[in-house]
Coordinates of C-alpha atoms in Angstrom, one line a residue:
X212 CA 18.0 -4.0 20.6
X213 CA 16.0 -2.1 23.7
X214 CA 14.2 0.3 20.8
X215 CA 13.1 -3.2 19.0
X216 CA 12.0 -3.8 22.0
X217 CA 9.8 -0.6 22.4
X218 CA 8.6 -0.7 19.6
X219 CA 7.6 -4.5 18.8
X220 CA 7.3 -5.8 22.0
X221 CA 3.6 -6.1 22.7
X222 CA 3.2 -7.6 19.4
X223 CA 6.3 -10.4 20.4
X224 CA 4.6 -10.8 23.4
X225 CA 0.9 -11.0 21.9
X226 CA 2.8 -13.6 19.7
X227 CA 4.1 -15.5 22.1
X228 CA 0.9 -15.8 24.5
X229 CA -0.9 -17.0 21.1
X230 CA 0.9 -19.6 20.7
X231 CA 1.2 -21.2 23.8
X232 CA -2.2 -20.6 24.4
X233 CA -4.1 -23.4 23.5
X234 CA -1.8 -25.4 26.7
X235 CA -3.9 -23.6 28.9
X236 CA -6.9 -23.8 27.3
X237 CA -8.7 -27.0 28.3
X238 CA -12.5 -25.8 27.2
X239 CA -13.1 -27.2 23.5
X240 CA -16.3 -25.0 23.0
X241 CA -13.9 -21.9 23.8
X242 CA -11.1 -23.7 21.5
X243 CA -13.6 -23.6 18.9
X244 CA -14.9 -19.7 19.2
X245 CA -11.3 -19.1 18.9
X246 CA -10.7 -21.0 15.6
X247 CA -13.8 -18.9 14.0
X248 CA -12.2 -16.2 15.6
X249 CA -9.2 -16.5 13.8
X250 CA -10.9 -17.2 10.6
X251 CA -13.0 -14.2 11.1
X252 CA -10.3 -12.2 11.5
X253 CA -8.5 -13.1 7.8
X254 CA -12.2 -12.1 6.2
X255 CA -11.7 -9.0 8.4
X256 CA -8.2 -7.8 7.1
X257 CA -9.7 -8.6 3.9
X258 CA -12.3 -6.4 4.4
X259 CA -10.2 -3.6 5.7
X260 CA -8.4 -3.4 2.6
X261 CA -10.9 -2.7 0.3
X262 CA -13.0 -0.4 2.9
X263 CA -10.2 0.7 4.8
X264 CA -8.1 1.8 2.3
X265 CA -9.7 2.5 -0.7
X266 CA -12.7 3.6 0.9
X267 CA -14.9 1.0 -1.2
X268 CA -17.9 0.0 0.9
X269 CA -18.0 -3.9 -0.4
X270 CA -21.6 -5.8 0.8
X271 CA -20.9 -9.0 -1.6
X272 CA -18.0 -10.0 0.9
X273 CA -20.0 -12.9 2.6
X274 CA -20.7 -14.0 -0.6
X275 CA -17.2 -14.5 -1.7
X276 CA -16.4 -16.2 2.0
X277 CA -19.3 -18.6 0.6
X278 CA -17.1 -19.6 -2.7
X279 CA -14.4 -20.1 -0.7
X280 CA -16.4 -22.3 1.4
X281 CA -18.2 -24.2 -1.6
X282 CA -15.5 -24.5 -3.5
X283 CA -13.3 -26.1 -0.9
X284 CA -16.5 -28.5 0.1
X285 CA -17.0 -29.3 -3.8
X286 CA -13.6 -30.2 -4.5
X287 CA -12.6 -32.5 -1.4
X288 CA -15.9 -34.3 -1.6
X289 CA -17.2 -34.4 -5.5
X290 CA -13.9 -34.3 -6.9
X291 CA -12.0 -36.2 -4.3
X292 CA -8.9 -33.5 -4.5
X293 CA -6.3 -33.1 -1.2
X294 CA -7.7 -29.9 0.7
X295 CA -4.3 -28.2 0.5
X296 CA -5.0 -28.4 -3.9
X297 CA -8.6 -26.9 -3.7
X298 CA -7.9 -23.9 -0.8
X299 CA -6.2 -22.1 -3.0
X300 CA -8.0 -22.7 -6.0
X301 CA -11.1 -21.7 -4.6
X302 CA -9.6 -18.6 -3.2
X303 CA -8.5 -17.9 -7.2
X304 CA -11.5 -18.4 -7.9
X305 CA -12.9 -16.1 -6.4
X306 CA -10.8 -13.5 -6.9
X307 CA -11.5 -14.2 -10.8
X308 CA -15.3 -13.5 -9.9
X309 CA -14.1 -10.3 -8.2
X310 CA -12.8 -9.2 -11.3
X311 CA -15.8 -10.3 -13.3
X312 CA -17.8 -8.4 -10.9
X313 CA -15.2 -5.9 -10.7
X314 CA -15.2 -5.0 -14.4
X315 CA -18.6 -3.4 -13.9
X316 CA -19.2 -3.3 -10.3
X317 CA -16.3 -0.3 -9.9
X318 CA -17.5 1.8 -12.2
X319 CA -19.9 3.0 -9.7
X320 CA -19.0 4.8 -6.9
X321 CA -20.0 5.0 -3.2
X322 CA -23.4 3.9 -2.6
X323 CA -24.0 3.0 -5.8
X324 CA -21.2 0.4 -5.5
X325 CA -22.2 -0.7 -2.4
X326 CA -25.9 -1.6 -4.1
X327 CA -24.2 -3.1 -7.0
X328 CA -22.2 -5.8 -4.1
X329 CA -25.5 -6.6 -2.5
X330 CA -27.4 -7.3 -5.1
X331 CA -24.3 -9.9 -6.0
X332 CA -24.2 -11.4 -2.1
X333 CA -27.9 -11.7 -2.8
X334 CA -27.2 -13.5 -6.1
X335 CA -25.0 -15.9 -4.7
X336 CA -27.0 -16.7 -1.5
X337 CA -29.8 -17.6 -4.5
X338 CA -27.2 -19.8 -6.5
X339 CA -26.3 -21.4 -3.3
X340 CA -29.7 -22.4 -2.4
X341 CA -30.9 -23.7 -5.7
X342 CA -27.9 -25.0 -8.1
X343 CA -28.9 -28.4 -6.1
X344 CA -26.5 -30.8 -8.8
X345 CA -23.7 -28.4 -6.6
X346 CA -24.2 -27.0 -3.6
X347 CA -26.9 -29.5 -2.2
X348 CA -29.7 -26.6 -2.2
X349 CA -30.7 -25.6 0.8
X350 CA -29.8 -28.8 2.6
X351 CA -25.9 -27.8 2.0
X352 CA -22.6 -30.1 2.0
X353 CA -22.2 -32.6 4.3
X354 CA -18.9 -34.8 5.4
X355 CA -16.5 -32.5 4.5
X356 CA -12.4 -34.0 5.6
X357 CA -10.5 -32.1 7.5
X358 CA -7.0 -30.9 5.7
X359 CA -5.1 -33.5 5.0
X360 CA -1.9 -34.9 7.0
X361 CA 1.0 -33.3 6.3
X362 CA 4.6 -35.1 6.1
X363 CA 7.3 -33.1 7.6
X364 CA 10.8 -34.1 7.6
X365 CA 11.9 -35.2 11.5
X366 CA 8.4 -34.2 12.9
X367 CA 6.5 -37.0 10.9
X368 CA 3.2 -37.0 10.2
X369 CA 1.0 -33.7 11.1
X370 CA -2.6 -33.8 11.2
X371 CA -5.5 -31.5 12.0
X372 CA -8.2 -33.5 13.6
X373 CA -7.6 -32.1 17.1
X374 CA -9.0 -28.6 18.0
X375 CA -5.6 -27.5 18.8
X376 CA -3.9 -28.5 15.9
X377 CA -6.3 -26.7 14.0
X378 CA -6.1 -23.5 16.1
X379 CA -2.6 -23.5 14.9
X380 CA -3.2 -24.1 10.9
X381 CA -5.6 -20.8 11.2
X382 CA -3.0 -18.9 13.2
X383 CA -0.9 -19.4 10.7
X384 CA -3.1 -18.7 8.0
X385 CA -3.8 -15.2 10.4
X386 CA -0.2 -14.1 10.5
X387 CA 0.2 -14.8 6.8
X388 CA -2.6 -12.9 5.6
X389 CA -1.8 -9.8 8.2
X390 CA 2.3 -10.2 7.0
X391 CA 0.7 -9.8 3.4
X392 CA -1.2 -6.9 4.6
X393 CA 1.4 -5.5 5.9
X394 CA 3.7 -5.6 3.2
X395 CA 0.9 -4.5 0.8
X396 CA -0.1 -1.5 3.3
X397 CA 3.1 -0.1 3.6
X398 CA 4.2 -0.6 -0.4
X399 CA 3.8 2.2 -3.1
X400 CA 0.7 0.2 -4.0
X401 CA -0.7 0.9 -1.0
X402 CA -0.2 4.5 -1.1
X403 CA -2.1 4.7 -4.2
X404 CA -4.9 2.3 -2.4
X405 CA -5.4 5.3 0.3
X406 CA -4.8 8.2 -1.6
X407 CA -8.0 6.9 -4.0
X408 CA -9.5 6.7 -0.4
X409 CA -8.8 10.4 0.4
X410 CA -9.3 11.8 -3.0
X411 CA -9.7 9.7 -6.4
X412 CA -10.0 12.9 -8.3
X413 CA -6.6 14.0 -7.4
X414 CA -5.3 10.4 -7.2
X415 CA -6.1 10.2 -11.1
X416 CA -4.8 13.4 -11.2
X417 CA -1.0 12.4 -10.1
X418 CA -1.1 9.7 -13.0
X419 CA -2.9 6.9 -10.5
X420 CA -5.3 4.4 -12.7
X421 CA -8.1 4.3 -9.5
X422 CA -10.2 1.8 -11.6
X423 CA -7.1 -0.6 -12.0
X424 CA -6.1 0.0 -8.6
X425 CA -9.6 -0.6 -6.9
X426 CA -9.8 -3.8 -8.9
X427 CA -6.6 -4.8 -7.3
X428 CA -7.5 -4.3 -4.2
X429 CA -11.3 -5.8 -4.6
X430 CA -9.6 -9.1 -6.2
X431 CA -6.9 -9.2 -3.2
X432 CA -9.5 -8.9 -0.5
X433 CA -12.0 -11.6 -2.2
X434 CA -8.8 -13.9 -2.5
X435 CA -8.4 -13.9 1.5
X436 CA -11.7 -13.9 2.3
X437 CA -12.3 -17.2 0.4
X438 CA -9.7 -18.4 1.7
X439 CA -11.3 -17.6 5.5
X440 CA -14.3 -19.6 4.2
X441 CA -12.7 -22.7 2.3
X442 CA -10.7 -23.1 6.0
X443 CA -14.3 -23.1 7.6
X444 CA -15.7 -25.5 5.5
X445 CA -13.1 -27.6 6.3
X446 CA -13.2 -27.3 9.5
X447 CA -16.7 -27.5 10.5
X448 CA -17.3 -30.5 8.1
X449 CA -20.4 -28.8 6.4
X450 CA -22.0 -25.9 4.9
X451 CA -25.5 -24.7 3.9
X452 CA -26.4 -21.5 2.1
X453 CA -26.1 -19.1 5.7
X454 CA -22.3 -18.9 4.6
X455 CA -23.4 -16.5 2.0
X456 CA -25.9 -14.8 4.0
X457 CA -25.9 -11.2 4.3
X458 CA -25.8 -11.9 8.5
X459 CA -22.1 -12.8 7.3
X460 CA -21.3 -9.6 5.5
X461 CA -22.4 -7.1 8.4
X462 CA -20.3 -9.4 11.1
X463 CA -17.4 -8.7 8.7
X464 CA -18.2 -4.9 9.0
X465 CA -18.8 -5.1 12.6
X466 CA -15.1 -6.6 13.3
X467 CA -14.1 -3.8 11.2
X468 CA -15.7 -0.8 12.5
X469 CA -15.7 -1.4 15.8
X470 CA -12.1 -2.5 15.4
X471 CA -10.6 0.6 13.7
X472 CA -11.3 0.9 10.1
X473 CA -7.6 1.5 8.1
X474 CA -5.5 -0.4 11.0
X475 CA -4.3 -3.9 10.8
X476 CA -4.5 -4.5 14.5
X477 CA -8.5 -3.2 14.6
X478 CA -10.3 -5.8 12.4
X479 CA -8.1 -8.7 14.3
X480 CA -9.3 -7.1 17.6
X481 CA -12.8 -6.7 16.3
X482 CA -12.9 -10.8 15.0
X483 CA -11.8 -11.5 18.5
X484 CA -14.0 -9.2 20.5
X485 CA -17.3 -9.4 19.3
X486 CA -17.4 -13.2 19.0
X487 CA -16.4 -13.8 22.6
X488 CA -18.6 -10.8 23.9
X489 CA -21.7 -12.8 22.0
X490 CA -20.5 -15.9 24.2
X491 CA -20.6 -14.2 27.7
X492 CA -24.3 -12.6 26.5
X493 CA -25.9 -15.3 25.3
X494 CA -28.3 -15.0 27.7
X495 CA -29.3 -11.8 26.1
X496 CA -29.4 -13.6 22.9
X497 CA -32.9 -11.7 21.8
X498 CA -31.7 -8.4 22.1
X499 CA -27.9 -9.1 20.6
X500 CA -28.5 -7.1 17.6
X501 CA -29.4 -3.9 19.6
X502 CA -26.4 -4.0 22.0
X503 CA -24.8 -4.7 19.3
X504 CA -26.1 -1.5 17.4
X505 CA -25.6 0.5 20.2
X506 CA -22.1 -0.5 20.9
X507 CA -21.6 0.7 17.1
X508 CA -23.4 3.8 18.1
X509 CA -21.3 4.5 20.6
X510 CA -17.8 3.7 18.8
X511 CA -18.9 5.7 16.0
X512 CA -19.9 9.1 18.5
X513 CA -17.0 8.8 20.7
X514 CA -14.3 7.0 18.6
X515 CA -15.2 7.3 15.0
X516 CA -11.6 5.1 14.1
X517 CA -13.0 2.6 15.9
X518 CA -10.8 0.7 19.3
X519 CA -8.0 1.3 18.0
X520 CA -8.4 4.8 17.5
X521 CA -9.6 5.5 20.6
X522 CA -6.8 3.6 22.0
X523 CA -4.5 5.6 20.1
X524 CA -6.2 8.6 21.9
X525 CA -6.0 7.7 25.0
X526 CA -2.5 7.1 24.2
X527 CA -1.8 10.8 23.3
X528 CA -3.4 11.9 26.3
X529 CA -1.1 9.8 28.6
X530 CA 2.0 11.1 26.7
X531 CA 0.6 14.8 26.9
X532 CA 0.1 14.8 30.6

């Protein structure tokens, strides 16, 4: 029991305090930055995978947070359909697109795949602006419900209206999607994601199909992504064509690399971070983007793995001395 405890205690204890957090949190502007937080951090772990551990540099990712978030606003207010139906189809649908795009986007490699995803984000943000009978053009969806009410058995009715209440359906979205990327991480699939990341050659070499496994991992990450954006579109109530902007992409790679790049911890520290940094300087809002590039500057001199890196570093250093 006392070596569970030293080795999973901070994270029953980070747990614990995220739960019980929004009691003590009586602000609803900071309840809010928190629920995009949270969000921000599922695109983030979905992000890591494909980045992190294949080593594929995806910039279409805001534009499959985007048909997440269109396809949940479509289907709730065109269609009429309970949010809890269309989530999860608009997630599968866009990880079919990721493996439309897929088919031809990863047979390219490194910077030629990371052109190929822009010019896609950049296709989408079009489509999103213009396909007017759909997405509303550049005016966007409007009136979008919350997630529906939820019967449980001797709780009654649960509903998501309140901020809190919401805080709680993300969270729990969160530790799915980082229990998933755990378990993925840590299988033999994973293995083969990171050993394409170190050395595709000689992954293909030991028998490893790299295109069958980057597609894998590509459709995975665009699943959880779009499913970050169909919970934003829901909860904000309405969406416009800056969802698939490519503003949303690089704030995905922020969390990420100032984060730790290849950790599960880093990109949920990174959602959190940056976010609530932007709050307590938006007095500096002009200059943001440099202190922002020159935080990134700095992480990538002096801890190239990012926070969590360095933390692990610092860690070393404690245990040597």
């Amino acid at each position: 029991m006392m070596q569970w405890f030293k080795r999973n205690g901070w994270y029953a204890a980070i747990l614990v305090s995220a739960l019980i957090l929004p009691l003590y949190v009586e602000n609803r502007y900071f309840m809010q930055v928190l629920n995009m937080s949270c969000l921000f951090a599922i695109g983030a772990l979905a992000l890591n995978l494909i980045l992190g551990c294949t080593g594929q540099a995806s910039l279409a990712h805001g534009g499959f947070f985007a048909i997440g978030a269109y396809g949940v606003a479509v289907m709730t207010t065109s269609l009429q359909w309970s949010f809890w139906v269309a989530l999860p189809l608009a997630a599968l649908l866009a990880a079919v697109v990721g493996l439309l795009v897929g088919a031809l986007a990863l047979r390219t490699r490194g910077a030629y795949f990371a052109i190929v995803t822009l010019c896609l984000g950049e296709i989408i943000h079009l489509v999103a602006g213009n396909w007017l009978a759909v997405t509303g053009g550049h005016n966007g969806i409007m009136g979008i419900p919350p997630p529906d009410v939820i019967p449980v058995p001797f709780l009654g009715a649960i509903g998501f209206s309140t901020l809190s209440a919401q805080y709680y359906l993300v969270l729990s979205m969160l530790l799915l999607t980082l229990l998933t990327m755990h378990r993925l991480v840590k299988s033999l699939k994973g293995l083969a994601f990171m050993s394409i990341r170190s050395n595709e050659v000689l992954a293909e070499s030991l028998g490893i199909n790299s295109f069958r496994t980057k597609m894998t991992a590509f459709a995975i990450a665009d699943f959880f992504v779009a499913l970050a954006g169909g919970l934003y579109a829901s909860l904000i109530g309405s969406i416009t064509p800056s969802v698939a902007s490519l503003k949303i992409t690089f704030d995905f790679l922020l969390f990420v690399l100032l984060g730790g790049v290849a950790t599960l911890a880093g990109p949920v520290i990174g959602a959190f971070t940056i976010p609530v940094l932007a709050e307590w300087i938006q007095f500096l809002q002009d200059y943001q983007m440099m202190i922002y590039g020159f935080l990134l500057i700095i992480v990538t001199i002096y801890f190239p793995m990012g926070l969590m890196g360095g933390i692990a570093r610092i860690r070393q250093k404690l245990e040597k001395n």
